[in-house]
Coordinates of C-alpha atoms and ligand atoms in Angstrom, one line a residue:
Chain A
M1 CA -26.1 19.1 -3.2
L2 CA -23.9 18.3 -6.4
K3 CA -23.2 20.8 -9.0
L4 CA -20.4 20.4 -11.7
T5 CA -20.4 23.0 -14.1
S6 CA -18.4 23.4 -17.5
L7 CA -16.3 20.6 -16.3
Q8 CA -13.5 19.7 -18.4
A9 CA -11.0 17.1 -17.4
S10 CA -8.0 14.7 -19.4
Y11 CA -5.7 12.1 -19.7
G12 CA -2.5 13.6 -21.0
P13 CA -2.9 15.3 -24.0
I14 CA -6.8 13.9 -24.3
R15 CA -9.7 15.4 -23.6
A16 CA -11.6 12.9 -22.0
I17 CA -14.9 15.3 -21.0
D18 CA -15.7 18.5 -22.3
G19 CA -17.5 21.0 -20.1
I20 CA -20.3 18.9 -17.9
D21 CA -23.2 20.7 -16.3
L22 CA -24.8 18.6 -13.9
E23 CA -27.0 18.6 -11.3
V24 CA -28.0 15.7 -8.3
N25 CA -30.6 17.2 -5.6
K26 CA -30.5 15.9 -2.1
G27 CA -32.5 12.9 -2.1
E28 CA -33.0 11.9 -5.5
I29 CA -31.1 9.4 -7.7
V30 CA -30.0 10.5 -11.2
C31 CA -28.6 8.9 -14.0
L32 CA -25.8 8.9 -16.6
I33 CA -26.1 7.3 -19.5
G34 CA -23.7 7.1 -22.8
S35 CA -22.2 5.2 -25.2
N36 CA -18.6 3.9 -24.0
G37 CA -15.9 6.6 -24.2
A38 CA -19.0 8.8 -24.0
G39 CA -16.8 10.0 -20.9
K40 CA -19.2 8.5 -17.2
T41 CA -16.3 7.4 -15.7
T42 CA -14.3 9.9 -15.7
T43 CA -16.8 12.4 -15.2
L44 CA -17.1 10.4 -11.6
M45 CA -13.2 10.4 -11.0
A46 CA -13.0 13.8 -11.2
I47 CA -15.8 14.4 -8.9
S48 CA -14.2 11.8 -5.9
G49 CA -10.5 13.7 -6.8
I50 CA -8.9 10.8 -8.8
L51 CA -8.7 13.5 -12.1
K52 CA -7.4 16.7 -11.8
A53 CA -10.1 19.2 -13.7
D54 CA -8.3 20.9 -16.4
A55 CA -11.3 23.3 -15.7
G56 CA -14.6 24.0 -14.4
D57 CA -15.8 23.8 -10.9
I58 CA -17.6 21.3 -9.0
F59 CA -19.7 21.7 -5.9
F60 CA -20.8 19.7 -2.5
E61 CA -23.4 21.1 -0.4
G62 CA -22.4 24.4 -1.4
G63 CA -18.1 24.5 -1.1
R64 CA -15.7 24.0 -3.9
I65 CA -14.1 20.8 -3.7
T66 CA -12.1 20.9 -7.7
N67 CA -9.2 19.2 -6.9
L68 CA -9.3 18.5 -3.5
P69 CA -7.2 15.1 -3.0
A70 CA -9.3 12.2 -3.5
H71 CA -9.1 11.1 0.8
E72 CA -11.0 14.8 1.8
I73 CA -13.4 13.9 -0.7
V74 CA -14.1 11.1 1.2
K75 CA -14.6 12.8 4.3
K76 CA -17.1 15.4 2.5
G77 CA -19.5 12.3 2.3
I78 CA -19.5 11.5 -1.1
S79 CA -18.5 7.4 -1.5
H80 CA -17.6 6.0 -5.0
V81 CA -18.0 2.6 -6.1
P82 CA -15.7 2.7 -9.1
E83 CA -16.2 0.4 -12.9
G84 CA -15.2 -3.0 -12.0
R85 CA -15.2 -2.9 -8.4
R86 CA -11.5 -2.3 -7.3
I87 CA -12.5 -4.6 -4.2
F88 CA -8.9 -4.7 -2.4
P89 CA -8.0 -9.3 -3.5
K90 CA -5.7 -9.8 -0.4
L91 CA -7.7 -8.0 2.2
T92 CA -10.2 -10.5 3.8
V93 CA -14.3 -9.4 3.2
R94 CA -14.1 -7.7 6.5
E95 CA -11.1 -6.3 6.5
N96 CA -12.3 -4.4 2.5
L97 CA -14.9 -3.5 4.9
Q98 CA -13.5 -1.7 7.9
M99 CA -11.0 -0.6 5.0
G100 CA -14.5 2.0 4.0
A101 CA -15.4 2.7 7.2
Y102 CA -11.7 4.3 7.4
T103 CA -12.8 8.1 7.6
L104 CA -14.8 7.4 9.7
S105 CA -12.2 6.4 12.8
S106 CA -10.2 9.1 11.8
G107 CA -11.9 11.4 12.0
K108 CA -14.1 13.9 14.7
R109 CA -16.0 11.3 15.7
A110 CA -14.6 8.7 17.5
G111 CA -16.5 5.3 18.7
T112 CA -18.4 4.6 15.7
D113 CA -20.1 2.0 15.8
E114 CA -17.9 -0.1 13.0
E115 CA -19.3 -3.7 14.3
G116 CA -22.4 -2.3 13.6
L117 CA -22.1 -1.0 10.1
I118 CA -20.8 -3.7 9.5
A119 CA -23.4 -6.2 11.0
K120 CA -26.1 -3.6 8.7
V121 CA -23.7 -4.6 5.8
F122 CA -24.0 -8.1 6.1
D123 CA -28.1 -7.3 7.2
L124 CA -28.8 -6.2 3.2
F125 CA -26.5 -8.5 1.6
P126 CA -26.7 -11.5 3.9
I127 CA -24.1 -13.4 1.5
L128 CA -21.0 -11.1 2.9
R129 CA -21.8 -13.1 6.6
D130 CA -21.1 -16.0 5.2
R131 CA -17.7 -14.8 2.9
R132 CA -16.2 -12.5 5.9
D133 CA -13.2 -14.4 6.1
Q134 CA -12.8 -15.3 3.1
M135 CA -10.3 -13.0 0.7
G136 CA -12.0 -10.4 -1.7
G137 CA -10.8 -11.5 -4.7
T138 CA -12.4 -14.7 -4.3
L139 CA -15.4 -14.0 -4.7
S140 CA -17.5 -14.1 -7.6
G141 CA -18.4 -11.3 -9.3
G142 CA -21.8 -10.6 -7.9
E143 CA -20.5 -11.0 -3.8
Q144 CA -17.5 -8.6 -5.4
Q145 CA -20.3 -6.5 -6.6
M146 CA -22.2 -6.5 -3.2
L147 CA -19.0 -5.9 -1.2
A148 CA -18.1 -2.6 -3.2
V149 CA -21.2 -0.9 -2.5
G150 CA -21.3 -2.0 1.2
R151 CA -17.8 -0.7 1.6
A152 CA -18.5 2.2 -0.3
L153 CA -21.8 2.7 2.6
M154 CA -19.3 2.2 5.5
S155 CA -18.4 6.1 5.5
G156 CA -22.1 6.6 5.7
P157 CA -21.5 8.8 2.2
K158 CA -24.2 11.6 1.6
L159 CA -23.5 10.5 -2.5
L160 CA -23.2 7.7 -3.6
L161 CA -21.4 7.6 -7.3
L162 CA -22.4 4.4 -8.9
D163 CA -20.5 3.1 -11.4
E164 CA -22.2 0.4 -13.4
P165 CA -22.7 -1.6 -11.1
S166 CA -24.7 -4.1 -12.8
L167 CA -22.0 -5.1 -15.3
G168 CA -21.5 -8.6 -16.2
L169 CA -23.9 -9.6 -13.7
A170 CA -26.3 -12.2 -14.4
P171 CA -30.0 -11.0 -15.2
I172 CA -31.3 -12.1 -11.1
M173 CA -28.5 -10.1 -9.3
V174 CA -29.2 -7.1 -11.8
S175 CA -32.4 -7.2 -10.3
K176 CA -31.2 -7.7 -7.3
I177 CA -28.4 -4.4 -7.5
F178 CA -31.0 -2.2 -8.9
R179 CA -33.5 -2.9 -5.9
T180 CA -30.7 -2.6 -3.4
I181 CA -30.4 0.7 -5.3
R182 CA -34.0 1.8 -4.4
E183 CA -33.6 0.8 -0.8
I184 CA -30.5 2.4 0.1
N185 CA -31.9 5.9 -2.2
N186 CA -34.7 5.1 0.6
E187 CA -32.6 5.1 3.4
G188 CA -31.4 9.4 2.8
V189 CA -28.5 8.3 0.5
T190 CA -28.7 10.2 -2.3
I191 CA -27.3 8.9 -5.3
L192 CA -25.6 9.7 -9.2
L193 CA -25.5 5.7 -11.2
V194 CA -24.2 5.8 -14.4
E195 CA -25.3 2.8 -16.4
Q196 CA -25.0 1.5 -19.4
N197 CA -28.5 -0.4 -18.7
A198 CA -30.5 2.4 -20.0
K199 CA -33.9 1.2 -19.0
A200 CA -33.5 -0.3 -15.4
S201 CA -31.8 2.5 -14.7
L202 CA -34.2 5.5 -16.1
K203 CA -37.2 3.6 -14.9
L204 CA -34.8 3.4 -11.8
S205 CA -34.3 7.2 -11.4
H206 CA -35.5 10.7 -11.0
R207 CA -33.8 12.4 -13.7
G208 CA -31.4 11.1 -16.2
Y209 CA -28.3 12.9 -18.4
V210 CA -27.2 11.9 -21.4
I211 CA -23.4 12.6 -22.0
E212 CA -22.4 12.1 -25.8
S213 CA -18.1 12.4 -26.6
G214 CA -17.6 14.2 -22.9
A215 CA -20.5 16.7 -23.3
I216 CA -24.1 16.2 -22.4
A217 CA -26.1 16.1 -24.8
L218 CA -29.3 15.4 -23.2
Q219 CA -31.8 15.8 -20.3
G220 CA -35.0 15.1 -18.5
S221 CA -36.5 13.2 -15.8
G222 CA -36.5 9.3 -16.3
E223 CA -39.8 9.3 -17.7
G224 CA -39.2 11.2 -20.2
L225 CA -36.1 10.1 -21.3
L226 CA -37.7 6.8 -21.3
H227 CA -40.2 7.3 -24.1
N228 CA -37.9 10.3 -26.0
E229 CA -37.8 8.3 -29.4
D230 CA -33.4 9.7 -29.9
I231 CA -33.3 7.8 -26.3
K232 CA -35.3 5.2 -27.2
K233 CA -33.1 4.6 -31.4
A234 CA -30.1 4.9 -29.4
Y235 CA -29.6 3.6 -26.1
L236 CA -32.7 1.6 -25.3
G237 CA -33.0 -0.5 -29.4
E238 CA -36.0 -0.1 -30.1
Chain B
M1 CA 28.7 -28.5 13.9
L2 CA 25.3 -28.5 11.8
L3 CA 23.7 -27.0 14.6
Q4 CA 26.8 -24.2 15.4
Q5 CA 26.2 -23.6 11.9
L6 CA 22.4 -22.9 12.1
I7 CA 23.3 -21.1 15.0
N8 CA 25.7 -18.1 12.9
G9 CA 23.4 -18.7 10.0
L10 CA 20.1 -17.6 11.3
T11 CA 22.0 -14.5 13.3
L12 CA 23.0 -13.1 9.9
G13 CA 19.6 -14.6 8.1
G14 CA 17.8 -12.4 10.6
V15 CA 19.7 -9.3 10.3
Y16 CA 19.3 -10.0 5.8
A17 CA 15.5 -10.4 6.6
I18 CA 15.4 -7.3 8.5
I19 CA 16.6 -5.3 5.4
A20 CA 14.9 -7.9 3.0
L21 CA 11.7 -6.2 4.6
G22 CA 12.7 -2.7 3.7
Y23 CA 13.2 -3.7 0.6
T24 CA 9.6 -5.5 -0.1
M25 CA 7.7 -3.4 1.8
V26 CA 8.3 -0.2 -0.8
Y27 CA 8.0 -2.8 -3.6
G28 CA 4.9 -3.9 -2.8
I29 CA 3.8 -0.1 -2.5
L30 CA 5.8 1.4 -4.9
E31 CA 6.8 -1.7 -7.5
L32 CA 10.5 0.2 -7.5
I33 CA 13.7 -1.4 -5.9
N34 CA 15.0 1.1 -3.9
F35 CA 18.7 0.2 -4.3
A36 CA 19.3 3.5 -1.8
H37 CA 17.7 1.2 1.1
G38 CA 21.5 -0.4 1.9
E39 CA 22.6 3.1 2.0
I40 CA 20.6 3.4 4.9
Y41 CA 21.7 0.1 6.9
M42 CA 25.0 1.7 5.9
L43 CA 23.9 5.0 7.8
G44 CA 22.9 3.1 10.7
A45 CA 25.7 1.3 11.6
Y46 CA 27.3 4.7 11.4
L47 CA 24.8 6.7 13.6
G48 CA 25.4 3.5 16.0
I49 CA 29.1 4.6 16.4
I50 CA 28.0 8.4 16.8
F51 CA 25.6 8.0 19.5
L52 CA 27.1 5.7 21.3
G53 CA 30.2 7.5 21.4
I54 CA 28.1 10.4 22.6
F55 CA 26.7 8.3 25.1
T56 CA 30.0 7.2 26.6
S57 CA 31.8 10.5 26.6
L58 CA 28.4 11.7 29.2
G59 CA 29.9 8.9 30.7
L60 CA 25.9 7.1 30.5
T61 CA 28.0 4.1 28.6
A62 CA 29.7 3.1 32.0
A63 CA 27.2 3.5 34.9
N64 CA 24.3 2.0 32.3
F65 CA 25.5 0.4 29.3
P66 CA 21.2 -0.8 28.7
L67 CA 20.2 2.8 28.6
A68 CA 22.7 4.0 27.0
L69 CA 22.1 1.1 23.9
L70 CA 18.8 1.9 24.3
L71 CA 19.1 5.4 23.5
T72 CA 21.1 4.5 20.9
V73 CA 19.0 2.5 19.1
L74 CA 16.1 5.1 19.1
M75 CA 19.0 8.3 18.2
T76 CA 20.0 5.7 14.9
V77 CA 16.1 4.9 14.2
L78 CA 14.6 8.3 14.1
F79 CA 17.4 8.9 12.2
C80 CA 17.8 6.8 9.7
S81 CA 13.8 7.5 9.4
A82 CA 13.9 10.8 8.7
Y83 CA 16.7 10.2 6.2
G84 CA 14.1 7.4 5.0
F85 CA 11.2 10.2 4.7
T86 CA 13.1 12.4 2.8
M87 CA 14.4 10.6 0.3
E88 CA 11.0 9.3 -0.4
K89 CA 10.3 12.9 -1.0
V90 CA 13.1 14.4 -2.9
A91 CA 14.3 11.4 -5.3
Y92 CA 10.1 9.4 -5.7
K93 CA 7.7 11.4 -5.0
P94 CA 8.2 13.7 -7.7
L95 CA 9.0 10.7 -10.3
R96 CA 5.9 9.1 -9.2
N97 CA 4.2 9.3 -13.3
A98 CA 7.6 9.3 -14.1
P99 CA 8.5 6.4 -16.5
R100 CA 10.3 3.2 -14.1
L101 CA 13.3 3.7 -15.3
S102 CA 13.5 7.1 -14.1
P103 CA 12.4 6.4 -9.7
L104 CA 15.7 3.4 -10.4
I105 CA 18.1 5.5 -12.0
S106 CA 17.4 8.3 -8.9
A107 CA 17.8 5.0 -6.3
I108 CA 20.8 4.9 -7.8
G109 CA 22.0 8.4 -7.3
V110 CA 21.0 8.8 -4.1
S111 CA 22.8 5.5 -3.0
I112 CA 26.3 6.7 -4.8
F113 CA 25.3 10.3 -2.7
L114 CA 24.9 8.8 0.7
Q115 CA 27.9 7.3 0.7
N116 CA 30.3 9.9 -0.6
Y117 CA 28.2 12.1 2.0
V118 CA 29.2 10.0 4.9
M119 CA 32.5 9.2 3.0
L120 CA 33.5 12.7 3.4
T121 CA 32.5 13.1 6.7
Q122 CA 33.5 10.2 8.0
G123 CA 36.5 9.5 6.2
A124 CA 37.1 6.5 4.1
T125 CA 39.3 4.6 6.4
D126 CA 37.0 1.9 8.4
K127 CA 35.0 2.8 11.4
V128 CA 35.8 0.4 14.8
F129 CA 32.4 0.2 17.0
P130 CA 33.5 1.9 20.4
Y131 CA 32.1 -1.0 22.8
R132 CA 32.3 -4.6 23.0
Y133 CA 29.6 -5.9 24.7
G134 CA 27.4 -9.4 24.4
E135 CA 30.9 -11.5 24.5
T136 CA 29.8 -13.5 26.9
H137 CA 29.5 -16.9 25.7
I138 CA 26.9 -19.5 26.3
R139 CA 26.6 -22.4 25.7
F140 CA 23.3 -24.4 24.7
L141 CA 22.7 -27.6 23.6
S142 CA 26.8 -27.8 22.2
V143 CA 25.9 -25.1 21.1
D144 CA 28.5 -22.0 21.4
L145 CA 27.2 -18.4 20.5
T146 CA 28.1 -15.1 22.8
A147 CA 25.1 -12.9 24.4
L148 CA 25.0 -10.7 21.3
Q149 CA 24.2 -13.4 18.7
A150 CA 21.0 -14.5 20.8
A151 CA 20.3 -10.9 21.2
I152 CA 20.5 -10.2 17.2
I153 CA 18.4 -13.1 16.4
I154 CA 15.9 -12.4 19.3
T155 CA 15.6 -8.7 18.2
S156 CA 15.2 -9.7 15.2
A157 CA 12.5 -11.6 15.0
L158 CA 10.5 -9.5 17.4
L159 CA 10.9 -6.9 15.2
M160 CA 9.4 -9.1 12.6
T161 CA 6.5 -10.3 15.5
G162 CA 5.8 -6.5 15.9
L163 CA 5.7 -5.7 12.1
H164 CA 3.1 -8.9 11.6
L165 CA 1.2 -7.6 14.5
F166 CA 1.2 -4.2 12.7
Q167 CA 0.1 -4.9 9.6
K168 CA -3.2 -5.8 11.3
T169 CA -3.9 -2.5 12.6
R170 CA -6.0 0.4 11.1
M171 CA -2.8 1.7 10.0
G172 CA -1.1 -1.5 8.8
K173 CA -4.2 -2.7 6.6
A174 CA -4.1 0.9 5.2
M175 CA -1.3 0.2 3.9
R176 CA -1.9 -3.0 2.8
A177 CA -4.7 -1.8 0.9
T178 CA -2.2 0.6 -0.9
A179 CA -0.7 -2.3 -1.9
Q180 CA -2.9 -3.4 -4.2
D181 CA -4.8 -0.4 -5.1
K182 CA -4.0 3.1 -4.7
T183 CA -6.7 4.0 -6.2
M184 CA -9.7 2.6 -4.5
A185 CA -7.2 2.9 -1.2
A186 CA -7.6 7.2 -2.2
L187 CA -11.6 6.1 -3.0
V188 CA -12.1 5.6 1.3
G189 CA -10.0 7.8 1.8
I190 CA -6.6 6.5 2.8
N191 CA -4.1 9.5 2.7
V192 CA -1.7 7.6 -0.1
D193 CA 0.9 9.5 0.5
T194 CA 1.5 9.3 3.9
I195 CA 1.3 6.2 3.9
I196 CA 3.8 5.9 1.5
S197 CA 5.7 7.9 4.0
M198 CA 5.5 5.7 6.9
T199 CA 6.2 2.5 4.5
F200 CA 10.0 4.4 4.3
I201 CA 9.7 5.3 8.2
I202 CA 9.3 1.5 8.9
G203 CA 11.6 0.9 6.5
A204 CA 14.6 3.1 7.5
G205 CA 13.9 1.7 10.4
L206 CA 13.6 -1.7 10.5
A207 CA 17.4 -1.6 8.5
A208 CA 18.9 1.1 10.9
V209 CA 18.5 -1.5 14.2
A210 CA 20.2 -4.5 11.3
G211 CA 23.1 -1.4 11.0
I212 CA 23.7 -1.2 15.0
M213 CA 23.6 -5.0 15.0
V214 CA 26.2 -5.8 11.9
A215 CA 28.5 -3.2 13.6
S216 CA 28.3 -4.1 17.2
Y217 CA 28.5 -7.7 16.1
Y218 CA 31.7 -7.4 13.5
G219 CA 32.8 -4.0 16.1
I220 CA 34.3 -2.0 12.1
V221 CA 32.2 -0.5 10.0
N222 CA 32.7 1.4 6.2
Y223 CA 31.2 3.4 4.0
S224 CA 30.9 0.8 0.8
I225 CA 29.1 -1.8 3.2
G226 CA 25.5 -0.6 2.6
Y227 CA 26.2 -1.7 -0.8
M228 CA 26.9 -5.6 -0.6
A229 CA 24.2 -5.9 2.2
G230 CA 21.9 -4.4 0.3
I231 CA 22.7 -6.7 -2.3
K232 CA 22.5 -10.0 0.0
A233 CA 18.7 -8.6 1.4
F234 CA 17.6 -7.3 -2.2
T235 CA 18.3 -11.4 -2.8
A236 CA 16.9 -12.3 0.2
A237 CA 13.9 -10.3 -0.6
V238 CA 13.5 -11.7 -4.3
L239 CA 13.9 -15.5 -3.3
G240 CA 11.3 -14.8 -0.4
G241 CA 8.5 -12.8 -3.2
I242 CA 9.5 -9.4 -3.7
G243 CA 6.7 -7.7 -2.3
S244 CA 5.7 -10.7 0.0
I245 CA 6.6 -9.3 4.0
P246 CA 6.4 -13.3 4.7
G247 CA 8.6 -13.8 1.8
A248 CA 11.0 -11.2 2.4
M249 CA 11.5 -13.1 5.9
L250 CA 12.0 -16.3 4.9
G251 CA 14.6 -15.7 3.0
G252 CA 16.6 -13.6 5.0
I253 CA 16.5 -16.5 7.3
L254 CA 17.3 -18.8 4.1
L255 CA 19.9 -16.8 2.8
G256 CA 21.3 -16.4 6.3
L257 CA 21.5 -20.4 6.7
I258 CA 23.1 -20.6 2.8
E259 CA 25.7 -18.8 3.5
S260 CA 26.8 -20.3 6.9
I261 CA 26.3 -23.7 5.7
G262 CA 28.1 -23.3 2.0
A263 CA 31.1 -21.2 4.6
A264 CA 31.5 -24.4 6.5
Y265 CA 31.0 -27.1 4.4
I266 CA 31.8 -26.3 1.1
S267 CA 34.8 -23.0 1.4
S268 CA 34.5 -19.9 2.8
E269 CA 36.3 -18.0 0.5
Y270 CA 32.4 -18.3 -1.8
K271 CA 30.9 -17.3 1.1
D272 CA 29.5 -14.7 -0.8
V273 CA 28.2 -16.8 -4.3
Y274 CA 26.0 -20.0 -2.7
A275 CA 22.7 -16.5 -2.1
F276 CA 23.2 -16.2 -5.9
I277 CA 23.2 -19.8 -6.9
V278 CA 20.4 -20.5 -4.6
L279 CA 18.4 -17.4 -5.7
L280 CA 19.0 -18.8 -9.7
I281 CA 18.0 -22.0 -8.8
I282 CA 14.5 -20.8 -7.2
L283 CA 13.6 -18.5 -9.6
L284 CA 14.5 -21.0 -12.4
I285 CA 11.4 -22.9 -10.6
R286 CA 9.6 -20.5 -9.2
P287 CA 10.0 -16.8 -11.1
S288 CA 8.6 -15.3 -8.4
G289 CA 9.9 -16.3 -5.6
I290 CA 8.7 -18.4 -3.3
L291 CA 5.7 -16.9 -1.1
G292 CA 5.4 -14.7 -4.2
G293 CA 2.9 -15.4 -6.8
Y294 CA -0.2 -13.1 -5.9
S295 CA 2.1 -10.1 -7.0
E296 CA 0.8 -11.3 -10.6
E297 CA -2.6 -10.8 -10.1
K298 CA -1.5 -7.1 -9.9
V299 CA -3.1 -5.1 -12.7
Ligands
LIG1 N1 -6.9 6.1 -18.4 C1 -6.7 6.3 -19.7 N2 -5.9 7.0 -20.0 C2 -6.1 7.4 -21.4 N3 -7.8 7.7 -21.9 C3 -8.5 7.2 -21.2 C4 -8.1 6.4 -19.7 N4 -9.9 6.1 -19.7 C5 -10.5 6.6 -20.0 N5 -9.4 6.9 -21.3 C6 -10.4 7.9 -22.4 O1 -11.0 8.9 -22.4 C7 -13.1 8.5 -22.3 C8 -13.7 8.8 -21.7 O2 -13.4 7.2 -20.9 P1 -14.7 6.7 -19.9 O3 -13.7 5.5 -19.3 O4 -14.6 9.0 -18.8 O5 -15.8 6.2 -20.5 P2 -16.5 5.8 -20.5 O6 -18.2 6.6 -21.0 O7 -17.1 5.7 -18.6 O8 -17.2 4.6 -21.3 P3 -17.3 3.1 -20.7 O9 -18.8 2.8 -20.6 O10 -17.0 2.1 -22.0 O11 -16.9 2.8 -19.3 C9 -12.5 7.2 -23.9 O12 -12.7 8.0 -25.3 C10 -11.5 6.7 -23.2 O13 -10.9 6.2 -24.2
LIG2 MG1 -16.5 3.6 -17.7

């Protein structure tokens, strides 16, 4: 479904990812783990078109999407929950969700049931229903994370990119978020998950990749990586 | 007397507010002080004179003045919006990732260019608005105002209401979202370039209306009027809190009131000074302006 071939991207003169090869099949949860500064966020930013690729290619559902503008990539069915959530602070919870559906109402699919989609997000995260008229910026970290995921689901994505959804959350929220990721996947959404929490994400994922200084160092099934000795030492603290 | 000054101040303040909106909207999205915005207002005044002149020579003004005026406004708004759109594409968009000083210098360049362009094509001397209208006096609660003054106050109020309603629409929400976080806006599928263009188009359209209103009110225009109006409107935007739309409205109206009351009760010679004194005081107390402050949340 998604395929990166020798993808390179930089910030100014600094090369942040240097030849990433990665594949995500339809229906999978794939995780991308690696230490700070390894290039995880950069990879996701390149996929969603925020960062231009220097070289290499990105294919989605067979078509080349390398260096398409970000707003075109969303329309193709890729939704990105970025690092740090990036809730629109001065829009209400409802307005944030409506922005998530921006591509739907502008596309040919007229008559999308925006209210129905919002109700579905509220069913997934009931706390957001109580907060619906509150400004996004006033939500707690956990609520913002739920809103960020909900907003990304509003466009009805085929592929969801999640950048550290568990960062800064209390343990109970972390397991809630991981459960939700599985639920979303069960509904047919393919997921590429970036996580610091290597153990939980490998358990959840069908397959995983390990990224080290901008390149893929290791890959395998979630189960396999979980029992890999190197991984245990470097990322699982065992 | 006081009530009379309030009405005069409101007329002036409405115009300042309308121009200030263009500054604040652009600042909200690009964090750029568009120094050339005052020139769009000046172009609006000239284009108003030109189009009304055309409609007069066609006999439309004599036959149906309201229609002629409406068409003049429409054409002027259309032309000024095109100027605003082009200005962004030519002078600011190429500098979007440049250091912050570069677009500022570019803005000053556009301003100088537009002033000279109008001076060369329209002449350096004052131009007279070709048609006097709305001179009927209305007496209202011991206040004496002209129909034109009333029309200016009402038009300003309508434009501000319109902009307020626009902010609730899909496009309006996308504009607010873009002002808050451009990267995230792109990630939800908003075409940020289109939104930026829209901002310039709307801001220029508003300035165009302000230009026609002032040209009709004072009956005379000059290629340099954009400078002072621009500074005043910019002051209004800062007074209210730059980046804040309600702030620009409030700042504009306050500025107009301060000026006319200061002129009436202190001295009209220092008319242009009061505004800046109040600005200094407000900024000492509230550095982000009266309604500003959320802009500090920006990363
Ligand atoms: N905006 C930027 N400008 C310059 N360099 C950057 C920028 N963002 C990231 N980098 C650099 O690119 C490299 C990869 O960063 P990236 O954010 O992709 O890492 P990451 O794997 O997501 O790390 P973390 O786990 O800390 O989020 C790092 O060396 C980082 O310093
Ligand atoms: Mg990261």
